Every structure is written in structure tokens, then in C-alpha cells.
């Protein structure tokens, strides 16, 4: 595809349920990033995948959050036992090893935990 | 620590020029990015600076001084559609040499008034 895609665009869930968010990066991009953005706030880094290297999980807020990237392409962010404070927009970005290594963002998934 | 500072809010008049400043303190430096984010949308890439000086791209220009840890985004001939949040981000090296992750500022919310 031409850009980064994410699904679903919106997700409403009940407190305590698990959710999975999906990201399809730009074809050929080796790096993939997950961010979280609460209303009116800045970008909060969650996790970063680079090729076959071990992911940088330093931004995951708790052990309820996990992510995987299969085949070096699609990534899934899983939130277990969701809490109301998990409500936010979850953004995915990808980049290549081009000169500027610019990150390109998907449209995001708006998660609402009731 | 690593830190990026930018003003929280700015206002300007349609047709005018506005300069949004960004200062950074990072353990290393390997490029500075500016992104635009309209309300309810994902960030979109505007500019990249890695060498000192001014990069011009249409109505938008970005300046970098590495010795001062300083950048600015200059928007000319402001239009109403330029009302958005402008994010400054720096790629800094870390001890592991994994320098692809970006450090993000909280963004400057620009309101363009008629």
C-alpha cells in the first residue's frame, strides 16, 4: 500500500477486556514504532521494532501491554485487562534506512475503555 | 536527561509570518524533524535538518543550529488551514548506537486567526 494502515480505526471496549490493534507498515520499511497519544497531549513512545533485532520495549507502561511483529511486516499491539486510563489514540509509524529515516504515521486507532 | 522544549501555544494572523522555536538537550544528535498534526489526525512530516542552516520548502522553512541546540520552523503567508500542532523531534544516539528512535517535544498549538 501507499501508506501505513491501522485497524480498527475506532475501538470501544469494556474495562477488563483484551484488545488487539493492528499496524501494516509501508512496504519495505524495516523499522516500526508504536506511540500513544492522549487527548491534547504529546506522543508517548511505546515500542520500536528494527528488522530482526530485539525490540526496544522501554516505553511500554505496564506488563499488560505487549507487541509483536510477524515476518518483519505487520505488527499487533495487545493490551490485556484494559483500564480506563488506557483510553487514547494509538499511532503506528514506520521508516526505512533512507538518508533521513523519516517516520511516516498511520491514521491511528482511537481506543475507548468504558 | 534528554529534553525538548517548545512553546505550548501561539497565535498569529492570516497572511502573517510566525516562528516556532524548539530547543533540545540530548546525549547525541543525528537529525531534527518537524511534523504538523491537525486535530484528530496523525502527524505528517514537514522537514528534516541535520546540518546547520536553513532548509526552505515552499511557505515553510526550518533552521538548525547544532552548537546552540536550537531549531525553528518558519511559516510564511499564514493560512487558516495552518492552524495545527507543530511537533519538534530529535534523533539522538544512545549507548547501544541505536539512534533511530526519536525524542518528541510536546508540540506547539498554533491558532491562525482571520
XYZ file of C-alpha atoms in Angstrom:
228
model
C 0.000 0.000 0.000
C 0.948 3.649 -0.323
C 0.995 4.421 3.379
C 0.816 2.997 6.878
C -2.568 1.497 7.681
C -4.068 0.696 11.066
C -7.119 -1.202 12.163
C -9.588 -0.776 13.631
C -9.934 2.980 13.335
C -12.075 3.034 16.465
C -12.414 0.516 19.267
C -14.751 0.717 22.232
C -14.293 -1.919 24.892
C -15.254 -2.642 28.454
C -12.829 -2.408 31.321
C -11.042 -5.715 31.834
C -11.306 -6.923 28.241
C -8.298 -7.573 25.995
C -7.828 -5.658 22.738
C -5.597 -6.103 19.698
C -4.567 -3.241 17.461
C -3.029 -3.870 14.062
C -0.496 -1.924 12.006
C 0.542 -2.517 8.392
C 3.718 -0.529 7.672
C 4.848 0.851 4.344
C 6.228 -1.994 2.241
C 9.986 -2.308 2.643
C 10.199 -0.255 5.826
C 12.366 -2.074 8.319
C 11.542 -0.031 11.410
C 8.121 0.118 13.089
C 7.102 2.242 16.068
C 4.053 2.332 18.331
C 3.050 5.531 20.142
C 0.176 6.546 22.371
C -1.387 9.995 22.427
C -3.949 11.072 24.982
C -6.280 13.971 24.210
C -4.323 17.214 23.975
C -1.068 15.531 24.960
C 2.216 14.764 23.225
C 3.356 11.495 21.693
C 4.279 8.785 24.178
C 6.736 6.198 22.789
C 5.697 2.599 23.481
C 7.833 0.145 21.480
C 10.157 0.025 18.474
C 10.974 -2.859 16.123
C 14.042 -2.831 13.883
C 14.478 -5.728 11.468
C 15.374 -8.936 13.292
C 16.810 -7.169 16.325
C 15.218 -7.445 19.755
C 12.522 -4.759 20.082
C 13.008 -1.707 22.280
C 10.202 -2.114 24.817
C 11.344 0.671 27.113
C 8.153 2.708 26.659
C 5.562 0.052 27.493
C 3.693 1.387 30.568
C 2.952 -1.983 32.177
C 3.134 -5.723 31.596
C -0.446 -5.590 30.313
C 0.990 -4.167 27.096
C 2.790 -6.314 24.540
C 3.516 -6.182 20.838
C 4.830 -8.443 18.152
C 5.873 -8.057 14.582
C 5.447 -11.065 12.347
C 7.628 -11.645 9.296
C 9.174 -8.220 9.659
C 5.976 -6.578 8.454
C 2.602 -6.462 10.221
C 2.589 -5.614 13.913
C -0.020 -6.207 16.600
C -0.220 -4.278 19.863
C -2.105 -6.167 22.564
C -3.496 -4.617 25.718
C -4.704 -7.114 28.306
C -7.251 -6.365 31.026
C -7.835 -2.855 29.710
C -8.245 0.025 32.142
C -9.929 3.393 31.618
C -6.554 5.135 31.622
C -5.633 3.132 28.501
C -8.106 5.250 26.518
C -6.080 7.148 23.908
C -5.188 7.204 20.239
C -2.617 4.542 19.383
C -0.395 5.562 16.481
C 1.907 3.392 14.420
C 4.761 4.703 12.282
C 7.312 3.088 10.003
C 10.592 4.186 8.492
C 13.281 2.909 6.152
C 17.072 3.196 6.229
C 16.914 6.044 3.727
C 19.080 9.124 4.323
C 16.593 10.907 6.541
C 14.924 7.797 8.019
C 11.686 9.742 8.273
C 8.847 8.202 10.258
C 5.505 8.049 8.465
C 2.398 7.661 10.568
C -0.766 5.679 10.156
C -4.179 7.236 10.919
C -4.273 5.745 14.395
C -6.717 3.669 16.411
C -8.887 5.535 18.890
C -9.371 3.261 21.900
C -12.112 3.984 24.409
C -12.334 1.874 27.553
C -15.671 2.179 29.338
C 18.487 13.559 30.684
C 17.117 14.210 27.243
C 14.669 17.034 26.741
C 12.945 19.033 24.039
C 11.264 22.374 24.759
C 8.826 24.264 22.578
C 6.121 26.819 23.397
C 2.756 25.342 24.269
C 0.609 27.745 22.296
C 0.973 30.517 19.735
C -1.467 32.695 17.842
C -0.972 34.541 14.576
C -2.934 36.353 11.921
C -3.769 35.094 8.456
C -1.166 36.285 5.939
C 1.473 36.914 8.590
C 4.726 35.084 9.423
C 5.221 33.001 12.559
C 8.338 31.382 14.011
C 8.033 28.338 16.283
C 11.141 27.647 18.341
C 12.498 24.348 19.616
C 15.447 23.816 21.940
C 16.878 20.415 22.765
C 19.307 18.789 25.167
C 20.210 15.264 24.063
C 23.082 12.837 24.579
C 23.825 12.940 20.866
C 22.371 14.355 17.689
C 21.604 12.781 14.346
C 18.825 14.901 12.872
C 15.840 17.064 13.800
C 12.326 16.727 12.411
C 9.263 18.952 12.312
C 5.815 17.434 11.980
C 2.370 19.004 11.603
C -0.628 17.487 13.348
C -4.168 18.690 12.740
C -6.726 17.996 15.436
C -7.912 14.405 15.283
C -5.339 13.397 12.694
C -1.930 11.726 12.656
C 1.317 13.724 12.451
C 2.610 14.426 8.955
C 6.256 15.058 8.094
C 7.226 18.657 7.296
C 11.012 18.984 7.381
C 14.349 17.460 8.347
C 17.588 19.188 9.344
C 20.883 17.510 10.154
C 23.349 20.250 9.171
C 23.369 23.843 10.390
C 21.413 26.297 8.328
C 18.074 26.916 6.723
C 16.039 24.433 4.708
C 13.279 26.031 2.657
C 10.255 24.188 1.340
C 7.570 26.445 -0.080
C 5.898 28.507 2.643
C 7.685 26.510 5.359
C 11.349 26.805 6.334
C 13.290 25.118 9.113
C 16.535 26.271 10.706
C 19.069 24.392 12.795
C 21.986 25.419 14.997
C 23.628 22.309 16.458
C 26.025 24.289 18.652
C 23.084 26.038 20.318
C 20.749 23.014 20.394
C 18.170 25.169 18.657
C 15.791 24.966 15.735
C 12.879 26.962 14.452
C 10.064 26.396 11.994
C 9.096 29.473 9.987
C 5.663 29.626 8.396
C 5.060 32.391 5.872
C 1.833 33.729 4.337
C -0.181 32.003 7.016
C -3.445 30.376 6.022
C -6.329 29.266 8.212
C -5.504 25.646 7.369
C -2.120 26.101 9.082
C -3.916 26.001 12.450
C -2.486 22.811 13.925
C 0.010 21.454 16.420
C 3.669 21.512 15.347
C 5.914 18.823 16.803
C 9.692 19.004 17.074
C 11.554 15.674 17.319
C 15.252 14.805 17.604
C 17.107 11.632 16.722
C 19.727 11.190 19.424
C 22.325 8.475 19.757
C 22.300 6.178 22.742
C 24.928 3.930 24.267
C 23.772 0.984 22.169
C 24.213 3.005 18.996
C 20.542 2.534 18.243
C 19.833 6.038 17.109
C 16.667 5.601 15.058
C 14.263 6.304 17.914
C 13.064 9.914 18.125
C 12.660 12.108 21.185
C 9.497 14.174 20.835
C 8.536 17.604 22.082
C 5.011 18.137 23.392
C 4.070 20.253 20.394
C 3.118 23.884 19.815
C -0.544 24.546 19.150
C -0.806 27.305 16.545
C -4.059 29.185 16.045
C -4.325 31.291 12.898
C -6.959 33.985 13.175
C -8.609 35.852 10.294
